[in-house]
Short mmCIF file of C-alpha atoms in Angstrom, two decimals:
data_model
loop_
_atom_site.label_atom_id
_atom_site.label_comp_id
_atom_site.label_asym_id
_atom_site.label_seq_id
_atom_site.Cartn_x
_atom_site.Cartn_y
_atom_site.Cartn_z
CA VAL A 1 -33.16 -1.27 1.98
CA HIS A 2 -33.14 -3.55 -1.05
CA GLY A 3 -33.21 -0.79 -3.25
CA PHE A 4 -30.14 0.86 -1.72
CA PHE A 5 -28.03 -2.59 -2.09
CA ALA A 6 -29.27 -2.67 -5.84
CA LEU A 7 -27.76 0.79 -6.19
CA LEU A 8 -24.51 -0.64 -4.61
CA ASP A 9 -24.37 -3.41 -7.10
CA ARG A 10 -24.16 -0.71 -10.11
CA ILE A 11 -20.95 0.94 -8.68
CA ARG A 12 -17.78 0.35 -10.75
CA MET A 13 -14.22 1.25 -10.67
CA THR A 14 -13.66 3.80 -13.42
CA ASP A 15 -11.56 2.83 -16.59
CA GLY A 16 -9.44 5.93 -16.72
CA GLU A 17 -6.09 6.78 -15.27
CA GLU A 18 -7.32 8.20 -11.91
CA ASP A 19 -8.60 5.91 -9.50
CA GLY A 20 -12.50 6.22 -8.57
CA THR A 21 -15.92 4.90 -9.03
CA GLN A 22 -18.56 5.79 -11.22
CA ILE A 23 -22.35 4.66 -11.31
CA ASP A 24 -24.13 4.48 -14.83
CA ALA A 25 -27.71 6.60 -15.04
CA PHE A 26 -30.02 3.80 -14.94
CA GLU A 27 -33.47 2.85 -13.50
CA LEU A 28 -34.14 -0.40 -11.92
CA ARG A 29 -37.69 -2.32 -11.62
CA GLU A 30 -37.34 -5.50 -10.16
CA THR A 31 -39.68 -8.19 -8.54
CA PRO A 32 -37.69 -11.24 -6.97
CA LYS A 33 -39.05 -14.47 -8.82
CA MET A 34 -39.31 -16.28 -5.37
CA LYS A 35 -40.98 -14.55 -2.25
CA ASN A 36 -39.28 -16.45 0.25
CA ARG A 37 -35.74 -16.54 -0.38
CA MET A 38 -34.23 -17.94 3.17
CA VAL A 39 -30.48 -18.52 4.58
CA HIS A 40 -30.02 -20.98 7.38
CA PHE A 41 -26.97 -19.97 9.75
CA CYS A 42 -25.47 -22.51 12.59
CA ILE A 43 -23.74 -20.86 15.58
CA PHE A 44 -21.35 -23.51 16.36
CA PRO A 45 -19.23 -23.39 19.63
CA GLU A 46 -16.34 -22.47 17.05
CA THR A 47 -18.30 -19.51 15.80
CA GLU A 48 -17.25 -15.88 16.29
CA LEU A 49 -19.82 -13.09 17.14
CA TRP A 50 -17.93 -11.30 14.24
CA GLU A 51 -18.58 -14.20 11.73
CA LEU A 52 -22.06 -14.23 12.28
CA GLU A 53 -22.28 -10.37 12.14
CA ARG A 54 -20.23 -10.62 8.65
CA PHE A 55 -22.82 -13.35 7.47
CA ILE A 56 -25.91 -11.50 8.50
CA ARG A 57 -24.36 -8.26 6.54
CA PHE A 58 -23.95 -10.44 3.37
CA ALA A 59 -27.06 -12.16 3.54
CA GLY A 60 -28.62 -8.29 3.45
CA ALA A 61 -26.42 -7.47 0.67
CA LEU A 62 -27.75 -10.31 -1.35
CA ARG A 63 -31.26 -9.32 -0.56
CA TYR A 64 -32.42 -12.65 1.19
CA SER A 65 -35.66 -12.51 2.69
CA HIS A 66 -35.27 -14.40 5.95
CA ILE A 67 -32.34 -15.90 8.00
CA VAL A 68 -32.58 -19.16 10.11
CA LEU A 69 -30.40 -18.57 13.22
CA GLU A 70 -29.77 -21.95 14.58
CA PHE A 71 -27.59 -21.87 18.10
CA TRP A 72 -25.74 -25.25 18.65
CA GLY A 73 -25.35 -24.99 22.29
CA MET A 74 -24.37 -21.37 21.92
CA LEU A 75 -27.28 -19.30 23.47
CA ARG A 76 -27.84 -19.04 27.47
CA TYR A 77 -31.33 -20.21 28.12
CA ASP A 78 -32.93 -19.25 31.36
CA VAL A 79 -34.76 -22.40 31.36
CA MET A 80 -31.99 -24.71 31.55
CA GLY A 81 -28.28 -23.53 32.23
CA GLU A 82 -27.21 -26.93 30.58
CA LEU A 83 -28.60 -25.98 27.08
CA ALA A 84 -25.52 -23.71 26.47
CA TRP A 85 -21.52 -24.55 26.52
CA LYS A 86 -19.96 -22.32 29.06
CA HIS A 87 -18.37 -20.02 26.57
CA ALA A 88 -21.87 -19.54 24.80
CA TYR A 89 -23.14 -15.93 24.00
CA SER A 90 -25.85 -14.24 26.28
CA LYS A 91 -29.28 -13.16 24.73
CA GLU A 92 -27.58 -9.47 25.38
CA GLU A 93 -24.63 -10.12 22.95
CA ILE A 94 -27.24 -11.34 20.31
CA ARG A 95 -29.75 -8.75 20.41
CA PRO A 96 -27.58 -6.33 18.45
CA LEU A 97 -27.21 -8.62 15.82
CA ILE A 98 -30.88 -9.35 15.51
CA ALA A 99 -31.67 -5.87 15.31
CA LEU A 100 -28.84 -5.61 12.56
CA ALA A 101 -30.46 -8.05 10.60
CA LYS A 102 -33.72 -6.44 10.69
CA THR A 103 -32.28 -3.34 9.56
CA LEU A 104 -31.01 -4.86 6.66
CA GLY A 105 -34.61 -6.28 5.60
CA LEU A 106 -34.23 -9.81 7.08
CA SER A 107 -36.82 -11.63 8.80
CA VAL A 108 -35.03 -13.52 11.84
CA ILE A 109 -36.27 -17.35 11.94
CA PRO A 110 -35.49 -18.87 15.19
CA MET A 111 -34.83 -22.48 15.28
CA PHE A 112 -34.32 -25.25 17.88
CA ASN A 113 -34.26 -28.92 17.04
CA HIS A 114 -37.08 -30.68 18.66
CA TRP A 115 -36.20 -34.17 18.06
CA GLY A 116 -32.95 -35.63 16.62
CA HIS A 117 -29.99 -33.73 17.20
CA ALA A 118 -30.81 -33.14 20.75
CA THR A 119 -26.91 -33.20 21.70
CA ALA A 120 -26.58 -29.83 19.98
CA SER A 121 -23.73 -31.44 18.04
CA ARG A 122 -23.22 -33.54 14.82
CA VAL A 123 -23.34 -37.08 15.57
CA VAL A 124 -19.67 -37.81 14.34
CA HIS A 125 -18.62 -35.39 17.06
CA GLY A 126 -19.59 -37.43 19.96
CA LYS A 127 -20.62 -34.15 21.98
CA HIS A 128 -23.44 -33.61 24.16
CA VAL A 129 -24.31 -29.89 25.38
CA VAL A 130 -26.65 -31.18 28.21
CA LEU A 131 -25.25 -34.71 29.15
CA ASP A 132 -21.44 -33.70 28.84
CA GLN A 133 -22.30 -31.27 31.69
CA ASN A 134 -24.95 -32.99 33.92
CA PRO A 135 -25.43 -36.63 33.12
CA ALA A 136 -28.37 -36.39 35.80
CA LEU A 137 -30.79 -35.08 32.84
CA ALA A 138 -30.50 -38.23 31.14
CA SER A 139 -34.33 -38.74 31.29
CA TYR A 140 -35.02 -35.98 28.60
CA PHE A 141 -33.46 -38.07 25.83
CA SER A 142 -33.63 -41.20 24.25
CA GLU A 143 -31.85 -43.83 25.68
CA ASP A 144 -28.53 -43.19 23.27
CA GLY A 145 -28.94 -39.32 24.11
CA TRP A 146 -29.50 -38.45 20.34
CA CYS A 147 -33.23 -37.54 20.57
CA TRP A 148 -35.30 -35.56 22.65
CA ASP A 149 -37.95 -38.07 24.65
CA ILE A 150 -40.73 -36.15 23.38
CA ARG A 151 -43.21 -38.90 25.50
CA ARG A 152 -42.30 -36.70 28.23
CA GLN A 153 -44.21 -33.98 29.54
CA LYS A 154 -41.29 -32.13 31.13
CA VAL A 155 -39.55 -32.15 27.74
CA ARG A 156 -42.61 -30.54 26.09
CA ALA A 157 -42.73 -28.28 28.86
CA LEU A 158 -38.67 -27.24 28.20
CA LEU A 159 -39.43 -27.15 24.59
CA ARG A 160 -42.23 -24.84 24.85
CA ALA A 161 -40.08 -22.41 27.22
CA VAL A 162 -37.42 -22.68 24.68
CA ARG A 163 -39.68 -21.64 22.11
CA ARG A 164 -40.82 -18.87 24.32
CA GLU A 165 -37.58 -17.54 24.74
CA LEU A 166 -36.27 -17.21 21.38
CA CYS A 167 -39.49 -15.84 19.88
CA GLU A 168 -38.94 -13.16 22.52
CA LEU A 169 -35.33 -12.83 21.50
CA CYS A 170 -35.94 -12.73 17.84
CA GLY A 171 -38.88 -10.50 17.76
CA GLU A 172 -41.82 -10.76 15.70
CA GLY A 173 -41.85 -13.23 12.63
CA GLU A 174 -43.79 -15.44 10.42
CA TYR A 175 -42.11 -18.70 11.28
CA PHE A 176 -40.40 -21.00 13.87
CA HIS A 177 -37.81 -24.07 12.45
CA ILE A 178 -38.38 -27.38 14.73
CA GLY A 179 -35.90 -29.08 13.15
CA CYS A 180 -36.56 -32.74 13.36
CA ASP A 181 -34.12 -34.33 11.30
CA GLU A 182 -31.65 -37.34 11.67
CA ALA A 183 -34.05 -38.98 14.42
CA TYR A 184 -31.68 -42.03 14.55
CA SER A 185 -33.28 -43.15 17.73
CA PHE A 186 -36.81 -43.64 16.16
CA ASP A 187 -38.19 -47.01 15.96
CA GLY A 188 -41.03 -46.51 13.39
CA THR A 189 -43.79 -48.33 15.23
CA ARG A 190 -47.35 -47.15 15.02
CA GLU A 191 -47.30 -46.06 18.73
CA SER A 192 -44.17 -43.75 18.02
CA MET A 193 -45.51 -42.60 15.30
CA ASP A 194 -48.35 -41.26 16.31
CA THR A 195 -46.69 -39.94 18.98
CA VAL A 196 -44.23 -37.87 16.71
CA THR A 197 -46.95 -36.55 14.72
CA ASP A 198 -49.25 -35.50 17.84
CA PHE A 199 -46.17 -33.94 19.14
CA ILE A 200 -45.41 -31.92 15.84
CA ASN A 201 -49.42 -31.09 15.41
CA GLU A 202 -49.26 -29.74 19.23
CA VAL A 203 -46.36 -27.36 18.31
CA THR A 204 -47.86 -26.50 15.35
CA ALA A 205 -51.10 -25.44 16.81
CA GLU A 206 -49.32 -23.34 19.87
CA MET A 207 -47.14 -21.68 17.15
CA ARG A 208 -50.21 -21.17 14.98
CA ALA A 209 -51.98 -19.53 17.92
CA GLU A 210 -49.10 -16.69 18.15
CA GLY A 211 -49.04 -16.31 14.38
CA ARG A 212 -46.01 -18.58 13.39
CA ARG A 213 -45.82 -21.40 10.88
CA VAL A 214 -43.86 -24.21 11.87
CA ILE A 215 -40.79 -25.52 9.42
CA MET A 216 -39.26 -28.68 9.72
CA TRP A 217 -37.09 -30.99 7.94
CA GLY A 218 -38.43 -33.33 5.51
CA ASP A 219 -35.98 -36.20 5.64
CA MET A 220 -37.99 -38.69 8.52
CA LEU A 221 -40.90 -38.15 6.30
CA LEU A 222 -39.22 -39.85 3.21
CA PHE A 223 -38.21 -43.50 2.33
CA ARG A 224 -34.98 -43.93 0.31
CA GLU A 225 -35.81 -46.98 -1.51
CA ALA A 226 -39.05 -45.14 -3.09
CA HIS A 227 -36.84 -42.20 -4.41
CA PHE A 228 -33.80 -44.21 -5.60
CA ASN A 229 -31.67 -42.30 -8.09
CA PRO A 230 -27.89 -42.47 -8.62
CA GLN A 231 -27.56 -39.05 -9.58
CA ASN A 232 -29.80 -37.50 -6.89
CA ARG A 233 -28.88 -39.24 -3.63
CA TYR A 234 -31.79 -38.28 -1.68
CA ALA A 235 -31.61 -37.78 2.17
CA CYS A 236 -34.61 -40.37 3.26
CA LEU A 237 -34.75 -41.60 6.70
CA ALA A 238 -38.30 -43.19 7.12
CA ARG A 239 -38.60 -46.97 7.88
CA SER A 240 -40.49 -47.82 4.97
CA SER A 241 -42.74 -46.29 2.42
CA GLU A 242 -45.65 -47.09 4.43
CA ALA A 243 -44.32 -45.42 7.43
CA ALA A 244 -43.63 -42.39 5.53
CA LYS A 245 -46.95 -42.03 4.20
CA TYR A 246 -48.59 -42.45 7.28
CA LEU A 247 -46.59 -40.04 8.92
CA ARG A 248 -47.16 -37.33 6.21
CA ASP A 249 -50.98 -38.22 6.40
CA ARG A 250 -50.94 -37.67 10.21
CA LEU A 251 -48.94 -34.60 9.97
CA ASP A 252 -50.78 -31.05 10.04
CA HIS A 253 -50.39 -29.84 6.50
CA GLY A 254 -49.83 -26.31 7.81
CA VAL A 255 -46.67 -27.33 8.59
CA VAL A 256 -43.99 -26.10 6.21
CA ILE A 257 -41.74 -28.60 4.78
CA ALA A 258 -38.00 -28.03 4.44
CA ASP A 259 -36.62 -30.54 1.98
CA TRP A 260 -32.81 -30.66 2.28
CA GLN A 261 -31.15 -32.63 -0.52
CA TYR A 262 -27.85 -31.60 -0.42
CA ASP A 263 -26.44 -34.36 -2.77
CA ALA A 264 -29.06 -33.87 -5.80
CA VAL A 265 -27.72 -32.56 -8.87
CA ASN A 266 -30.51 -32.75 -11.29
CA ALA A 267 -33.69 -30.97 -11.41
CA PRO A 268 -36.65 -31.45 -10.72
CA LEU A 269 -36.10 -33.03 -7.17
CA ASP A 270 -38.77 -35.87 -7.04
CA THR A 271 -38.80 -35.51 -3.01
CA ALA A 272 -39.97 -31.88 -3.43
CA LYS A 273 -42.91 -32.94 -5.76
CA VAL A 274 -44.20 -35.46 -3.35
CA PHE A 275 -44.52 -32.96 -0.32
CA ARG A 276 -45.88 -30.41 -2.80
CA ASP A 277 -48.21 -32.71 -4.40
CA GLU A 278 -49.32 -33.85 -0.66
CA GLY A 279 -50.42 -29.96 -0.11
CA PHE A 280 -47.50 -29.10 1.87
CA ASP A 281 -45.60 -25.83 1.44
CA THR A 282 -42.38 -26.70 0.62
CA LEU A 283 -38.88 -25.15 0.99
CA ILE A 284 -35.93 -26.56 -1.29
CA CYS A 285 -32.60 -26.71 0.83
CA PRO A 286 -29.46 -27.03 -1.09
CA TRP A 287 -26.04 -26.82 0.61
CA ASP A 288 -23.03 -24.90 -0.42
CA ARG A 289 -21.25 -28.14 -1.51
CA SER A 290 -21.63 -27.39 -5.29
CA HIS A 291 -23.17 -25.43 -7.55
CA GLU A 292 -24.81 -27.94 -9.32
CA ASN A 293 -26.64 -28.58 -6.12
CA VAL A 294 -27.65 -25.14 -5.71
CA ARG A 295 -28.78 -24.73 -9.45
CA ALA A 296 -30.81 -27.93 -9.48
CA CYS A 297 -32.94 -26.65 -5.85
CA LEU A 298 -33.32 -23.21 -7.53
CA ASP A 299 -34.37 -24.88 -11.02
CA THR A 300 -36.84 -27.24 -8.76
CA ALA A 301 -38.25 -24.20 -6.98
CA GLU A 302 -38.93 -22.19 -10.28
CA GLU A 303 -40.74 -24.88 -12.13
CA TYR A 304 -43.01 -26.03 -8.64
CA ALA A 305 -43.86 -22.49 -7.61
#
């Protein structure tokens, strides 16, 4: 299928008076520089299915290797109805798009945030998919509602069931993205750091037994002052350098770190080097905010590969 899209890339409009197209005679021998060429798409409450289909087709045409699908309260789960807004999509509506992605050469990576972003909404919006519909479920969350209370066994059981449903929906694959970013409720004590790393390691072991690697965001494993750079405003949310190092040391090094640095414009990215040098496989994640950001991340990935 990648060869087919390479062929389409060669189609040009004719230069003559008559409208038409032409393809030059050519032989193409191509190997991607990067094995993993992933793209992440969020299905928000405002996202229409035709938008998701268009995005999947475009990602396939660009010959990405993987697509991460994150449903922000927009997929109906069997385990808990309140995990979805009333107008969320059913699995039956999503399955054809999963099949389409695979037809286009994309491996689908399911994602569900296991720590911060438990609201299934950005913090600036003040929405909470579960508590807005059923406040009696408050014990599943931190006091401010922003994080999952991963100390509780019922929360771990719920998240396990969600993983099971998403893996069944998306089919066989190499990865599962557990998020774990922007956990603003985290107090950074030794006890809480042990709880977090034990939880992530537990999920990692469960996913490994099913043939999948866990991906998580890296911002909670970095301390801002340790990577101060006026040109590259790194996303670092650990409470201290000591806390960041403690978390990284206790974390299963089979976890893949997704280093999201949307405001970095100069390569190489120091944060990616931290994870790589400590033995983590690392994904460098730009945003579509600026060409300079994307270029810096691509150059860093090429240099550190």
